[in-house]
Amino acid sequence: MSLACHSRVRPFTAAALVFLLAGCAVGPNFKSPSPPVGGDYTSAPLSATVASDASGGDAQTFAKGGDIAADWWTLFHSRPLSDLIEKSVTNNPDIKAAQAALSVAREEVLAQRGGYYPSVTAGFSASRQRQSGQIAPTPNSNAFLYDLFTPQVSISYVPDVFGLNRRTVESLQAEEQEVRYQMIATYTTLTANVVVAAIQEGSLQMQIDATRELIEINSSMLEILRYQFAKGYASGLDVAAQESQLAQVSATLPPLLKQSAQQRDLLAVLAGWFPNQAPAEEFTLSSLQLPRELPVSLPSQLVAQRPDVLQAAANLHAASAKIGIAMANRLPNITLTANAGSTALAMDQLFTSGTGFWGVGAAATAPLFQGGTLLHQERAAKAAYVQADEQYRSTVLSAFQNVADTLTALEQDAAAMRAAAAAADAAKVTLDLAQRQWQDGYAAYLALLSAEQAYQQARINLVQAEASRFADTAALFQALGGGWWHRTDLAQENREK
């Protein structure tokens, strides 16, 4: 490009910088919603849960304002469980899909940021042409048949005078954050699901053991009754009743085995394996330790921790930016262009004196009449912001409800387990006494059957009550956000923003 060309392009560049620096982004500037002030999750103050004399019956206390550890599941003191969670986080396809979605959103932001810079393109054309003899030849050589070579560089720049590109980048950045928190929600859900699935498997295994024990008891009772019937000490009605009782207890075993197998399949799939690759370890409730102290985040911390709340806030931010986009689309748009190059009849003549050309230009376009399209798009964007704001508020309310429900569940789980433990102890004593009295001839067989049924139900209720305490403890950690902010791989991106 010649010096004369440079002297003319400088004012053009200066004008572009003036447009860029003087521009302002129309539309509202987003402000994060204020965190809730004061208050608590439940109407009654938190207190320690009651204890019971049974496995997993320890009292639990609530540490208000406590922080959630990144590896909160280690509080259950199960090495196999911790190993399975780490494998799940590494191999689960849902996690990998969410990470890929985040990469897509990030690249879209970077692509849109390219609008801040001029677009520079280079071109080269070569052609062989023949002019009609009836008109003057185009080249200075007066040749009718000639070659034409044209290399050139073109520059186009759209100054972001009213912030259209800035608001678009802002919207995409907010959408990227929305996708990121969706990925984190997938992570917290996955870890909690693995814990709950392991607890459920342990619960089912204990129920299976209890059912098998009851089957053995009823089988032994049936043998005794058949012997007594043969000797004339028992009636056929007693034998038939015991056979019915044994069949009923035996019928409860296959559904438990089916559920246990399904839980094993679920654990394998959560870890990213096929069902036939289920982990060799079998989880039992006795191998887990109930956490005695449970951290409870402050309400103001909850909204900064829960991925779903943060995702709703990011959606609100994107809706705010889209108002600016709609407003900027109604304002003038300015495009600055420049091009320079050389045209010659031979390759060796390119860039020689007299072959160069250049041009600069500016164009402004403004919508005058669109049939109300742009106006209504702006109104729609403002309505979408109101919608996102209400959705954010709904998400916060649901988050508080989730925590409150879980805290109440933990208190009631402890009370239910104490009652279940007392009922199981009483049922066992009743069954032992009924068996001795029946064997000694002091009790009717119907009393023994009633005692067996009560003991069977009491055992199942106790196991289910213990499993509920473990599962709701895991649910509390998930409800409070899952401690993801302490994981370097998840929190690092937040700091980068």
XYZ file of C-alpha atoms in Angstrom, residues 45-310:
266
model
C -35.127 -23.815 65.687
C -32.876 -26.717 64.772
C -32.103 -29.170 67.528
C -30.249 -32.442 67.808
C -32.112 -35.538 66.721
C -32.991 -38.241 69.212
C -30.811 -41.306 69.580
C -31.863 -44.941 69.603
C -30.251 -48.135 70.816
C -29.677 -49.664 67.386
C -27.150 -49.705 64.601
C -27.191 -46.307 62.881
C -29.175 -44.814 65.745
C -26.695 -42.106 66.809
C -28.016 -38.620 67.496
C -27.224 -36.005 64.860
C -26.507 -32.330 65.579
C -26.809 -29.430 63.129
C -23.908 -26.973 62.767
C -25.555 -23.764 61.567
C -23.342 -21.865 59.159
C -21.103 -24.883 58.610
C -19.405 -25.472 55.284
C -19.943 -28.500 53.048
C -16.857 -30.548 52.244
C -16.149 -31.385 48.617
C -15.962 -35.086 49.508
C -18.850 -35.083 51.983
C -19.552 -38.753 51.290
C -16.366 -39.672 53.157
C -18.285 -38.874 56.362
C -19.950 -42.274 55.897
C -16.488 -43.856 56.338
C -16.837 -46.334 53.491
C -13.784 -46.721 51.291
C -15.664 -48.726 48.624
C -18.306 -45.999 48.451
C -15.706 -43.246 48.031
C -13.901 -45.233 45.328
C -17.149 -45.829 43.445
C -18.035 -42.123 43.509
C -14.644 -41.117 42.154
C -15.008 -43.668 39.358
C -18.507 -42.400 38.625
C -17.346 -38.792 38.388
C -14.617 -39.881 35.966
C -16.600 -42.292 33.784
C -20.242 -41.219 33.887
C -21.403 -40.286 30.359
C -23.839 -37.650 31.619
C -20.925 -35.778 33.204
C -18.916 -36.014 29.995
C -21.888 -34.836 27.931
C -22.348 -31.853 30.258
C -18.655 -31.008 29.938
C -18.928 -31.133 26.153
C -21.973 -28.836 26.286
C -19.919 -26.396 28.346
C -17.153 -26.468 25.729
C -19.740 -25.665 23.050
C -21.042 -22.690 25.025
C -17.507 -21.420 25.714
C -16.523 -21.585 22.050
C -19.667 -19.685 21.080
C -18.640 -16.883 23.438
C -15.146 -16.758 21.943
C -16.615 -16.767 18.442
C -18.863 -13.806 19.244
C -15.943 -11.885 20.768
C -14.448 -11.811 17.276
C -16.974 -9.079 16.512
C -14.870 -6.665 18.582
C -12.147 -6.735 15.926
C -12.014 -5.828 12.223
C -12.599 -8.568 9.698
C -9.628 -8.894 7.345
C -9.812 -11.022 4.210
C -7.296 -11.611 1.470
C -8.186 -12.522 -2.077
C -6.511 -13.306 -5.332
C -8.137 -13.647 -8.735
C -6.646 -14.638 -12.066
C -8.503 -14.619 -15.365
C -7.945 -14.664 -19.127
C -10.294 -12.420 -21.065
C -11.036 -11.415 -24.666
C -12.806 -8.192 -25.446
C -15.125 -7.641 -28.414
C -13.518 -5.898 -31.342
C -16.508 -3.557 -31.568
C -15.580 -1.776 -28.315
C -12.399 -0.149 -27.093
C -9.971 -2.606 -25.486
C -9.726 -2.294 -21.701
C -5.946 -2.586 -21.099
C -3.621 0.304 -21.837
C -1.822 -1.993 -24.295
C -4.941 -1.999 -26.502
C -4.862 -5.804 -26.501
C -8.131 -7.637 -27.059
C -6.878 -10.874 -25.467
C -5.148 -10.523 -22.112
C -4.629 -11.992 -18.628
C -5.690 -10.175 -15.461
C -4.256 -10.772 -11.979
C -5.731 -9.048 -8.912
C -4.538 -9.639 -5.321
C -6.271 -7.527 -2.673
C -6.888 -7.162 1.058
C -10.279 -6.073 2.365
C -11.058 -4.821 5.857
C -14.523 -4.507 7.333
C -15.329 -3.223 10.779
C -18.620 -2.649 12.574
C -18.110 -0.260 15.506
C -20.121 -1.368 18.508
C -21.622 2.093 18.884
C -24.766 1.034 20.762
C -23.390 -2.120 22.359
C -25.101 -4.709 20.172
C -22.031 -6.955 20.149
C -21.275 -6.315 23.810
C -24.772 -7.302 24.854
C -24.615 -10.361 22.594
C -21.332 -11.445 24.178
C -22.794 -10.762 27.613
C -25.815 -12.916 26.808
C -23.643 -15.774 25.543
C -21.412 -15.533 28.615
C -24.470 -15.798 30.835
C -25.684 -18.783 28.834
C -22.242 -20.343 29.233
C -22.550 -19.924 33.002
C -26.019 -21.447 32.825
C -24.596 -24.505 31.074
C -21.733 -24.670 33.574
C -24.056 -24.724 36.554
C -26.142 -27.328 34.795
C -22.996 -29.448 34.563
C -22.325 -28.888 38.274
C -25.923 -29.867 39.050
C -25.325 -33.073 37.089
C -22.234 -33.686 39.218
C -23.994 -33.099 42.557
C -26.952 -35.222 41.487
C -24.645 -38.025 40.386
C -22.701 -38.151 43.653
C -25.883 -38.091 45.723
C -27.495 -40.770 43.546
C -24.507 -43.077 43.998
C -24.669 -42.672 47.777
C -28.424 -43.238 47.903
C -28.189 -46.244 45.562
C -25.497 -47.794 47.778
C -27.632 -47.147 50.866
C -30.664 -48.648 49.185
C -28.671 -51.706 48.199
C -27.478 -52.106 51.787
C -31.037 -51.744 53.026
C -32.306 -54.364 50.590
C -29.513 -56.730 51.540
C -30.469 -56.470 55.223
C -34.113 -56.998 54.353
C -33.106 -60.054 52.314
C -31.115 -61.413 55.259
C -34.028 -60.790 57.619
C -36.457 -62.453 55.220
C -34.221 -65.492 54.803
C -33.938 -65.785 58.569
C -37.703 -65.668 58.837
C -38.001 -68.328 56.144
C -35.677 -70.567 58.163
C -37.707 -69.953 61.327
C -40.969 -70.727 59.562
C -39.471 -73.802 57.890
C -38.339 -75.121 61.274
C -41.763 -74.431 62.728
C -43.372 -76.307 59.851
C -41.156 -79.346 60.444
C -42.104 -79.325 64.139
C -45.790 -79.031 63.317
C -45.651 -81.860 60.807
C -43.946 -84.060 63.383
C -46.558 -83.136 65.976
C -49.325 -83.745 63.476
C -47.943 -87.214 62.778
C -47.944 -87.920 66.523
C -51.404 -86.503 66.982
C -50.402 -83.424 68.966
C -51.269 -80.862 66.257
C -54.155 -80.467 63.916
C -54.123 -80.320 60.141
C -55.378 -76.743 60.422
C -52.200 -75.766 62.281
C -50.036 -77.390 59.613
C -51.955 -75.678 56.796
C -51.715 -72.309 58.550
C -47.955 -72.668 58.949
C -47.545 -73.731 55.335
C -49.481 -70.603 54.325
C -47.310 -68.459 56.593
C -44.118 -69.929 55.108
C -45.394 -69.370 51.563
C -46.250 -65.744 52.330
C -42.814 -65.032 53.795
C -41.092 -66.830 50.907
C -43.089 -64.776 48.403
C -41.532 -61.562 49.763
C -38.002 -62.711 48.936
C -38.030 -62.613 45.072
C -39.147 -58.940 44.903
C -36.342 -58.015 47.293
C -33.814 -59.938 45.214
C -35.112 -58.206 42.074
C -34.773 -54.763 43.643
C -31.296 -55.602 44.903
C -30.176 -56.703 41.435
C -31.647 -53.537 39.943
C -29.748 -51.412 42.446
C -26.529 -53.186 41.480
C -27.292 -52.456 37.831
C -27.958 -48.822 38.714
C -24.643 -48.496 40.536
C -22.838 -49.943 37.522
C -24.529 -47.557 35.087
C -23.894 -44.537 37.333
C -20.215 -45.490 37.275
C -20.285 -45.619 33.473
C -20.187 -49.420 33.241
C -22.508 -52.014 31.781
C -24.736 -53.903 34.248
C -22.603 -57.040 33.967
C -19.627 -54.965 35.146
C -21.192 -54.068 38.488
C -18.685 -53.431 41.314
C -17.711 -56.516 43.276
C -18.246 -54.799 46.627
C -21.612 -55.323 48.282
C -22.737 -52.395 50.377
C -24.378 -52.984 53.741
C -25.771 -50.493 56.195
C -23.518 -51.934 58.878
C -20.481 -50.897 56.778
C -21.628 -47.251 56.791
C -21.288 -44.799 59.633
C -23.969 -42.182 60.183
C -22.457 -38.646 60.315
C -23.103 -37.180 63.751
C -22.578 -33.501 62.904
C -24.330 -32.059 59.869
C -23.367 -28.620 58.512
C -26.281 -26.385 57.590
C -25.408 -23.420 55.367
C -26.888 -20.022 56.121
C -29.761 -18.971 53.836
C -27.582 -16.250 52.317
C -24.966 -18.890 51.481
C -27.466 -21.297 49.974
C -28.276 -19.089 46.991
C -24.553 -18.804 46.228
C -24.008 -22.573 46.440
C -26.926 -24.405 44.882
C -26.294 -25.035 41.183
C -29.964 -24.742 40.252
C -30.223 -21.305 41.883
C -27.019 -20.152 40.176
